XYZ file of C-alpha atoms in Angstrom:
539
model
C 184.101 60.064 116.851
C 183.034 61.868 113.520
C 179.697 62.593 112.636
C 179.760 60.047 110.016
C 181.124 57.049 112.632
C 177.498 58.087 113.890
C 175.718 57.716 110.984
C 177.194 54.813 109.614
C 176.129 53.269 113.474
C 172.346 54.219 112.535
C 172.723 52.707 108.917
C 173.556 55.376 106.455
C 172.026 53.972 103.747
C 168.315 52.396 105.252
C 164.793 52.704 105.220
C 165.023 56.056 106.755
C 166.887 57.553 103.664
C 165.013 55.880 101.400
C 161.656 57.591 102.666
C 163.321 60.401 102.687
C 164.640 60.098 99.049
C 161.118 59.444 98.112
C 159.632 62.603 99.970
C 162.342 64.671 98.034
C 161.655 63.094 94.050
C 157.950 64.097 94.518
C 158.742 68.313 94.716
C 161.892 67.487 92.376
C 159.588 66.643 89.421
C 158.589 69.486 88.978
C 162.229 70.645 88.076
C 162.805 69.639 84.754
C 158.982 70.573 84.191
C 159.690 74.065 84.621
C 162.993 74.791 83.225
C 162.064 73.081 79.989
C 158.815 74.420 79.771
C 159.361 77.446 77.590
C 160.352 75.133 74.450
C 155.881 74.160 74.911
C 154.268 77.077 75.991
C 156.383 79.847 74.408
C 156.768 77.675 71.266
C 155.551 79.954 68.253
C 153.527 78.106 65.498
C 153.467 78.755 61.981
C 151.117 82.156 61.154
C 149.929 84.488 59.055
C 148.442 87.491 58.930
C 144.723 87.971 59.437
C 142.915 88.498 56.408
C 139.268 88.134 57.866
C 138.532 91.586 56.506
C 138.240 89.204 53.119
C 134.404 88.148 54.840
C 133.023 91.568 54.772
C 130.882 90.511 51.715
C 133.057 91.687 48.932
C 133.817 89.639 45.639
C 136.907 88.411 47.520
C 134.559 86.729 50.230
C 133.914 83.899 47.204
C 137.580 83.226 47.035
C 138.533 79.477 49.085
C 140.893 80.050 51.940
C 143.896 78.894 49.886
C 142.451 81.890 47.160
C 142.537 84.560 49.849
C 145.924 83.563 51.099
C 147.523 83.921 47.673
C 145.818 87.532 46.886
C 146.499 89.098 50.104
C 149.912 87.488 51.709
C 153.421 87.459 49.737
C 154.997 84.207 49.341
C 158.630 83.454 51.381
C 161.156 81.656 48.666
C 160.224 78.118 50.332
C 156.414 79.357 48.763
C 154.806 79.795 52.333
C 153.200 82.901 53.320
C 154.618 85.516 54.733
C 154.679 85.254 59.157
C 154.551 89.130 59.195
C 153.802 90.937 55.804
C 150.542 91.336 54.006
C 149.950 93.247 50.626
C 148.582 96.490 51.009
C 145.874 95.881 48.320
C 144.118 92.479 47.505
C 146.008 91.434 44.274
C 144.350 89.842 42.138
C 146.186 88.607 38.972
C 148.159 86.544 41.359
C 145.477 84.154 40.818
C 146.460 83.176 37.371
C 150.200 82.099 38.794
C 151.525 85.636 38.631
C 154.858 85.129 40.085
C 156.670 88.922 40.092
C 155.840 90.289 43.239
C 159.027 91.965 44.278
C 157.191 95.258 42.885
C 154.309 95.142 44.916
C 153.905 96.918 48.115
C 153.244 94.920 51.527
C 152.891 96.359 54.527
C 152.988 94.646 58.495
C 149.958 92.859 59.176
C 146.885 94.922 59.820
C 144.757 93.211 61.671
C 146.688 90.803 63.614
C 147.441 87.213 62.683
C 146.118 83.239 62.089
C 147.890 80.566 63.661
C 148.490 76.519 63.008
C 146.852 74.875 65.835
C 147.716 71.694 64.989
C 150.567 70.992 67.029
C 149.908 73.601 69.769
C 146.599 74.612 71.008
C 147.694 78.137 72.589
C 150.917 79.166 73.522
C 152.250 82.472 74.797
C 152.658 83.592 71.534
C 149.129 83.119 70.077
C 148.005 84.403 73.241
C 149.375 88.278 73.285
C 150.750 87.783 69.946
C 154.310 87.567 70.331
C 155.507 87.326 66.633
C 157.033 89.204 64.644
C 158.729 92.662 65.593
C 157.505 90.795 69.697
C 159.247 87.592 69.066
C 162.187 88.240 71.391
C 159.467 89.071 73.971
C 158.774 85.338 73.903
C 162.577 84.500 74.509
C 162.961 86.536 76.564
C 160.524 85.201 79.178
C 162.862 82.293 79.585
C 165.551 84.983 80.503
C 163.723 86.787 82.958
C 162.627 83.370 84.416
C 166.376 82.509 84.836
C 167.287 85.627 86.440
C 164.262 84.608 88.992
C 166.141 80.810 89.457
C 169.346 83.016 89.821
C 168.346 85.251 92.389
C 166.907 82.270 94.302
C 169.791 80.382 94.392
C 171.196 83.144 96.106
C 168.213 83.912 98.845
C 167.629 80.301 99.563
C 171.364 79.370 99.555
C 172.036 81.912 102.253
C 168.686 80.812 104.277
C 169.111 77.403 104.012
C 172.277 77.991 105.977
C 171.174 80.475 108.582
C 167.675 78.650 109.371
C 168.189 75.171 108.436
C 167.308 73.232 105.441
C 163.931 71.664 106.806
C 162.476 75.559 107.194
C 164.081 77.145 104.222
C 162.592 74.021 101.924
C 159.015 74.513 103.139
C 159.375 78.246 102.112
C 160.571 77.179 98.990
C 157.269 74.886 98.204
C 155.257 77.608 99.355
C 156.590 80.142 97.068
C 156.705 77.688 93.908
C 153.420 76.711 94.281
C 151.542 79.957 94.921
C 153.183 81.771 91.943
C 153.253 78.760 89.822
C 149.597 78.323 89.844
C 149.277 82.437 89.536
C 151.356 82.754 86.083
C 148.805 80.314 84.328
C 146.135 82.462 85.533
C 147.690 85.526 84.485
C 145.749 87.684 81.972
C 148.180 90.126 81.198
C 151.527 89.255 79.778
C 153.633 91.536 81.653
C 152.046 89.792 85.163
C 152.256 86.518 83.700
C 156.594 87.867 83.354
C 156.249 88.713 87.320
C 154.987 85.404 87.978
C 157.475 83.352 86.394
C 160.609 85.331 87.440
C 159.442 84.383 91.374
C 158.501 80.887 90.146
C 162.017 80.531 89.405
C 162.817 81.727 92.382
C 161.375 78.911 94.489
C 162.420 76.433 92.022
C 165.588 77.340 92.969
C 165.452 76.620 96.513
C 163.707 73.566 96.139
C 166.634 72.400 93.733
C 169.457 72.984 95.933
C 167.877 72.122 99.394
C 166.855 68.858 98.226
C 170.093 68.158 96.720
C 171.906 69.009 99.493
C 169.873 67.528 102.629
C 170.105 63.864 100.653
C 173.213 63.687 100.761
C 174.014 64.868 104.392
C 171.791 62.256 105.357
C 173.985 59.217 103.798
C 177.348 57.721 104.612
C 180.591 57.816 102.359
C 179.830 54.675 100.935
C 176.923 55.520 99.210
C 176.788 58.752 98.813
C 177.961 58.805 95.294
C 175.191 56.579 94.380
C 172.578 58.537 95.929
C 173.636 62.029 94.719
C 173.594 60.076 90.913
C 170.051 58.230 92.157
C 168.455 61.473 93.062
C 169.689 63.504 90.147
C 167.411 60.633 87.991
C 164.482 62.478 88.243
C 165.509 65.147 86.273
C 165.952 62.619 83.336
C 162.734 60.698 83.556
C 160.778 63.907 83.960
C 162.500 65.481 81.027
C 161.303 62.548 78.871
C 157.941 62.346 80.339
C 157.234 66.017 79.782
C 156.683 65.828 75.800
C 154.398 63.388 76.665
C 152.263 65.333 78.921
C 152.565 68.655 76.690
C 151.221 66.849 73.816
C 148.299 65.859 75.406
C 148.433 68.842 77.498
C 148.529 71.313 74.729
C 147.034 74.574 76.343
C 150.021 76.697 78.002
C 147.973 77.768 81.112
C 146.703 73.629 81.499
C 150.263 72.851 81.414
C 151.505 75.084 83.971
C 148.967 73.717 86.135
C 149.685 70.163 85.709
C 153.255 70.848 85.661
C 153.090 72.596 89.278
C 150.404 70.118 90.776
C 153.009 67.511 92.180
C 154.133 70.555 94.735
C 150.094 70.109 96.934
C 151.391 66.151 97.475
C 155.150 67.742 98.054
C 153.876 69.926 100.987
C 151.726 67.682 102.503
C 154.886 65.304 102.553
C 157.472 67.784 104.245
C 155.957 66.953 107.713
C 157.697 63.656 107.509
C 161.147 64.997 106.150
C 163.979 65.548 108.397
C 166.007 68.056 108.968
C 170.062 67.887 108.494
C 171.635 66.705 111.878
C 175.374 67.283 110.122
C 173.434 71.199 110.075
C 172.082 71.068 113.249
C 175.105 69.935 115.220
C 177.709 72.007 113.461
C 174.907 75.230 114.737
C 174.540 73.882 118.253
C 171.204 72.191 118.080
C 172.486 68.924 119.402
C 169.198 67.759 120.804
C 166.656 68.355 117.909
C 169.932 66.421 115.886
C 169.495 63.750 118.408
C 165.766 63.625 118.230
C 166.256 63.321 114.013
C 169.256 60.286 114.574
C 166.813 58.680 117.190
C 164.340 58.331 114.345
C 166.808 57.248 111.637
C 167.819 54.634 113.917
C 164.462 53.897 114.702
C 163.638 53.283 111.198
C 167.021 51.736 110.203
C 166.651 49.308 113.160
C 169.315 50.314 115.247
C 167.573 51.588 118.365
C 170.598 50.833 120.406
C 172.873 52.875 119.609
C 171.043 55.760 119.915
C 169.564 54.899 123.642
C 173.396 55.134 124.594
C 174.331 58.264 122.850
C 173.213 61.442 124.513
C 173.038 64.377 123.452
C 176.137 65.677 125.214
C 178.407 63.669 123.053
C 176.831 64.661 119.945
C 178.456 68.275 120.500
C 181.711 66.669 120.344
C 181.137 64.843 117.112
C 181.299 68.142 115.033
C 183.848 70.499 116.671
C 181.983 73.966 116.396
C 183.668 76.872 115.671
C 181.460 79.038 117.374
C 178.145 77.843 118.466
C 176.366 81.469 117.865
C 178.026 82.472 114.794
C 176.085 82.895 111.087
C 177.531 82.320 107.792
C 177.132 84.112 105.176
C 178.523 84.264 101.335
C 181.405 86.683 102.688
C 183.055 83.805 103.880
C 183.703 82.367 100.432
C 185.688 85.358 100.020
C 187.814 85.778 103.668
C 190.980 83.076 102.482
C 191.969 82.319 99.883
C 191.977 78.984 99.416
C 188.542 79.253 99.899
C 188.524 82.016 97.313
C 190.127 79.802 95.144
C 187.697 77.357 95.387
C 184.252 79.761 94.853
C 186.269 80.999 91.479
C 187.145 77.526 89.979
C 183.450 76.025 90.675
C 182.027 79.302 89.994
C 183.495 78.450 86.269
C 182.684 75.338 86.273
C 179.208 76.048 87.038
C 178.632 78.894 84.385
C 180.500 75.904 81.862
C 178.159 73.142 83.137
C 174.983 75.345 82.863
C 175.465 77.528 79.527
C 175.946 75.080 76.764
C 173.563 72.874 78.255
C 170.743 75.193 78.053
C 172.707 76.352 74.649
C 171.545 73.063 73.404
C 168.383 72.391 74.997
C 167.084 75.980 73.719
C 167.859 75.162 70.236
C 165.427 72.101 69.665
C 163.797 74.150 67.178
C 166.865 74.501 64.998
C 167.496 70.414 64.174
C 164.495 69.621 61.701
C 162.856 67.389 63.679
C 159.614 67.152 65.772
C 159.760 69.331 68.688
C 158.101 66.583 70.859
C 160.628 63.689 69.483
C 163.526 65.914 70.145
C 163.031 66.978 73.356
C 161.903 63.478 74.448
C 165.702 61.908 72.537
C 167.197 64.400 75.122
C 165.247 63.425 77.725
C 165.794 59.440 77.468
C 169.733 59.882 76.731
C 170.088 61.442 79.692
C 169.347 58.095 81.883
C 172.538 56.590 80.166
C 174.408 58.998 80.894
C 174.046 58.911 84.213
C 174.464 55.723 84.684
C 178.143 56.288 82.492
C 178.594 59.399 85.080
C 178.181 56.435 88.322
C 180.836 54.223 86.534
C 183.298 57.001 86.209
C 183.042 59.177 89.327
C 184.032 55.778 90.916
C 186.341 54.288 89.293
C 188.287 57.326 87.915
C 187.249 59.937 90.686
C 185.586 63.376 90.336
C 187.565 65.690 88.900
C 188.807 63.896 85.988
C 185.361 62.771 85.598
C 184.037 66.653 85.544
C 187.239 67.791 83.154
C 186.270 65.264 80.494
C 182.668 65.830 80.017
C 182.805 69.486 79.469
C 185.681 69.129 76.883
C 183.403 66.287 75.227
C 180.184 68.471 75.426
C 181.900 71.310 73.729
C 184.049 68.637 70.803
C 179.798 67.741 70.238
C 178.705 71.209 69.662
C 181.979 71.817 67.649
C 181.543 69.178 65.298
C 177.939 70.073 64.743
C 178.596 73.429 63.364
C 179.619 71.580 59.999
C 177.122 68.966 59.969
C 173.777 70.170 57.852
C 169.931 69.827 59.358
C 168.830 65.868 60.065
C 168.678 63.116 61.560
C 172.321 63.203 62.265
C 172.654 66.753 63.705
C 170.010 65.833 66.151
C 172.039 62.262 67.086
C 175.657 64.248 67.122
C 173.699 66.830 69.365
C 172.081 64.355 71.665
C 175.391 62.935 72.297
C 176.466 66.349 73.690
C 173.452 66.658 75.333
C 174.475 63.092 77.015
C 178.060 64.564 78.041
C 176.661 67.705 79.157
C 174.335 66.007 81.668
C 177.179 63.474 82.794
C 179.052 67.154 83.363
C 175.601 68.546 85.491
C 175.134 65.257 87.611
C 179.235 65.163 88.428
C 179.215 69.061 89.425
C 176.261 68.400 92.125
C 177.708 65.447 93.741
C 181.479 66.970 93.455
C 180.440 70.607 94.745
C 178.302 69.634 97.295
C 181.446 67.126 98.558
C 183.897 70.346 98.257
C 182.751 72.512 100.507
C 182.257 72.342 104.189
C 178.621 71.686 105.971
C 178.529 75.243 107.527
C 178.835 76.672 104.079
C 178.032 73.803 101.666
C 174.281 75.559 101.357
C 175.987 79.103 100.645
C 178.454 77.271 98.417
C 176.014 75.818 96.173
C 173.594 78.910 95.869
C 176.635 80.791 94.978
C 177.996 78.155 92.150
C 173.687 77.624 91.288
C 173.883 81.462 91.151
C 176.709 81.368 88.236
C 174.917 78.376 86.477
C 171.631 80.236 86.319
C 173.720 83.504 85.194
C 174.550 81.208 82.164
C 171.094 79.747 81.490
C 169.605 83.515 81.433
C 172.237 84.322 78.972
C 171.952 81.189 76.679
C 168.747 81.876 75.068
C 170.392 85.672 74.347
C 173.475 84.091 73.043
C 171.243 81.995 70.239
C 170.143 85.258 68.915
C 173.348 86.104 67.555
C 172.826 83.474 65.021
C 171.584 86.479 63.014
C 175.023 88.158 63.034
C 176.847 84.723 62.102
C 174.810 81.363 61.953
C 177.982 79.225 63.793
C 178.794 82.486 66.435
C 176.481 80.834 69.509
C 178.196 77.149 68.806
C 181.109 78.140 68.889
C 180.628 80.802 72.234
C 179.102 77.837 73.759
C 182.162 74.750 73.102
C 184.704 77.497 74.256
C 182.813 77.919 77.264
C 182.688 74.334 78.111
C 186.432 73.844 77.307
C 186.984 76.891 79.507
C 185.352 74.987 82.064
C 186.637 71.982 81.860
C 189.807 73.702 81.886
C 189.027 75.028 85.933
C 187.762 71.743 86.755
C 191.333 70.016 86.492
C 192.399 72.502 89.219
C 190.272 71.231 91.767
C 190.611 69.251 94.582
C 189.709 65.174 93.994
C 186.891 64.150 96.780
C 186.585 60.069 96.261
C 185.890 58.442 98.985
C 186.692 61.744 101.660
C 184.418 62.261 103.882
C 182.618 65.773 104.258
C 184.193 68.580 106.025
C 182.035 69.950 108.437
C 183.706 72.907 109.323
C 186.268 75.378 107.600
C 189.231 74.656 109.799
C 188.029 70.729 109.078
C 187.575 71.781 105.297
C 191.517 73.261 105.576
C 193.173 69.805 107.677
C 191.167 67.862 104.830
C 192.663 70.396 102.263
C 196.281 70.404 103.899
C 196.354 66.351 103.940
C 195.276 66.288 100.099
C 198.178 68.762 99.135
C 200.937 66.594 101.040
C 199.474 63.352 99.518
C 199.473 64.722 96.200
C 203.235 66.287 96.656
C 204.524 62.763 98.050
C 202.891 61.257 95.094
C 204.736 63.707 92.593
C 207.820 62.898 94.970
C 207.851 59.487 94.672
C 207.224 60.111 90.560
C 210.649 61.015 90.272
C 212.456 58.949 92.731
């Protein structure tokens, strides 16, 4: 008997995973909350420089506010002022629609700048002034930020293996919520940096954990629909959050309200289980028999249970060795295995780098920042529901090779289409493909790798993906060297990646390995079925 004969006796798919589906959404919205949050709170509004000195009672202090602008701030070509330049001397003859000012000296501003508050009541920038010759600072929180969601995957990836998922996922609430609620009370920009880089950190966690301990919990049949279900969230949060930022237009209110959902989320982890597949392959067989009990409980199916002890349980997952810890070395000690950590390891970095590529450009399509980012929010709900038709009927891996090569023909094609409406709809589209790519890659790592390293596994592949997020917002930057270079870095990524993907192994309707020398017989049975396949071919 395998460990999922058992589960499918307790109901795979009941009450009890629904609960626990539930208890995992509520910390999961804050996901998409925080990884999208820089495009609000670092979002830099129109400005000027200062020019308050105007009030000090001088002639100029009769001059309207339009007057003052004109005699003290150069004009860009489009005829707005200058973000970062200021005459040295008031001049006055501009007044009578003096138009030669390439002749007249300017100077940085003096006395720091005015901002538009229309659309944003304070962000980071208009906080510590982060324009100008700072302006990458802002950018470059998202960076940092990304290196914290990197490092996490990493930490809570290897703990979530070694102490269990239940354990791990409480630290990772913990560790969200304390710094999360610390970086919008930050008063200094350089903590407020500190705070966010171990925000990401326990975001991290929390988004692999959760992941992960859903779909240990269900059977084969439904497992696909549940990784897809779960991975919702992340769309209906990312259209609800323009919503709550524009009422919610204060950076540090944001953060809060943003991070709030985590209080409910810990108060909830008391009822969540933890991963009998976990606790069985480590030799806990009778706090996985006390979890089963209570799935069968819920599920109705008391029965079963009251004639399984916990003896037999040890037999359902054939443990390597009951004492032994796994770490990320193990990825590396065959190589098959090897092989496998590369090719998702490029996959991830594809799946993760022009999807941020195009998320951190919603500034550059013309259109209103909170439309925009709501357009990519709500086309991400058909798409997955076009990534639960195909992982189905045409399996994973082609399913994972075709949205990357789609996501990076979108980006390609935009690089000749001109600021608009239709820029915006060609890059939604890609924006749909590259979330069809993120919500496959999930569902099809978590299904290639084997319980007693699946957690290491996918904190090693989040690790990569997060490697590419912290480089995307860099990448955009080089727009200054060549306007089309970060498009076109970003498609040949995601054909790269799409590229690896066809050389993985197809998962439909397998069930998980629990162990490596299960992963390998599952491995060994693929290769022969896919060489008497190619056999038959050409008979």
């Amino acid at each position: 008997m395998k460990f999922d004969s058992v589960l499918a006796e307790v109901n795979g798919f009941g009450r009890f995973q629904l609960q626990l589906i539930f208890f995992l959404v509520i910390p999961r919205l804050t996901l998409p909350s925080h990884f999208l949050l820089n495009n609000f709170i670092a979002a830099i509004p129109q400005h000027h420089c200062n020019i308050s000195f105007l009030d000090d009672g001088s002639i100029w202090g009769n001059l309207s506010t339009a007057g003052r602008v004109i005699v003290t701030i150069p004009a860009k070509d489009d005829g707005t002022p200058s973000s970062c330049k200021m005459f040295s001397e008031p001049q006055y003859h501009l007044l009578h629609n003096y138009t030669n000012i390439t002749d007249i000296p300017t100077v940085p501003c003096q006395n720091g700048w005015v901002y538009n508050n229309s659309t944003f009541k304070s962000t980071l920038a208009t906080e510590w002034d982060l324009v100008c010759d700072d302006r990458k600072l802002s950018r470059a929180t998202v960076t940092i930020f990304f290196i914290g969601v990197m490092l996490g995957a990493g930490v809570f990836g290897h703990l979530s293996d070694r102490l269990g998922r239940k354990r791990t996922l409480l630290l990772a609430y913990v560790t969200t919520t304390v710094f999360g609620f610390a970086s919008a009370f930050s008063q200094h920009f350089a903590l407020f940096v500190v705070m966010r880089f171990f925000t990401g950190v326990g975001l991290s966690g929390i988004s692999i954990i959760t992941i992960v301990l859903c779909i240990e919990w269900v059977d084969i049949k439904h497992r696909t629909a549940v990784g897809i279900l779960l991975s919702l969230d992340w769309s209906i949060f990312s259209a609800m959050l323009p919503v709550v930022a524009y009422y919610v237009n204060d950076w540090r209110n944001l953060i809060i309200t943003t991070t709030s959902p985590l209080c409910l989320a810990i108060i909830c982890w008391w009822w969540i289980p933890d991963s009998a597949r976990w606790l069985i392959s480590n030799g806990k067989v009778d706090s996985a028999h006390f979890y089963l009990t209570k799935c069968a409980q819920v599920n109705g199916r008391e029965q079963f249970m009251a004639d399984l002890k916990p003896e037999v349980l040890s037999k359902v997952i054939l443990v390597e060795n009951g004492n032994r810890k796994y770490s990320y070395l193990d990825l590396l000690k065959t190589p098959r295995m090897r092989r496998l950590a590369l090719l998702t390891a490029i996959v991830w970095f594809g799946v993760a780098f022009p999807y941020y590529g195009i998320i951190f450009s919603i500034s550059g399509f013309g259109i209103n920042i909170y439309l925009t980012q709501f357009i990519y929010g709500a086309i991400e709900i058909p798409a997955k529901g076009f990534a639960f038709f195909t992982v189905n009927k045409v399996g994973r891996r082609l399913s994972q090779t075709s949205y990357l090569v789609l996501t990076g023909l979108c980006i390609f094609c935009n690089i000749f289409i001109p600021q608009g409406a239709f820029r915006t709809a060609v890059a939604s589209l890609g924006k749909m493909f590259s979330e069809s790519s993120f919500t496959c890659v999930f569902l099809y790592t978590t299904e290639l790798y084997p319980t007693v390293l699946r957690q290491n596994g996918l904190g090693f592949c989040s690790i990569m993906a997060r490697t590419g997020t912290s480089i995307a917002p860099l990448i955009i930057h080089l727009e200054e060297f060549w306007v089309h270079l970060p498009s076109t870095i970003f498609c040949l990524v995601a054909f790269i990646a799409g590229l690896s993907a066809s050389f993985l192994s197809e998962t439909k309707n397998i069930r998980l390995p629990e162990t490596i020398e299960d992963w390998m017989t599952i491995h060994h049975l693929e290769y022969f079925l896919v060489c008497k396949s190619q056999k038959n071919t050409k008979l």
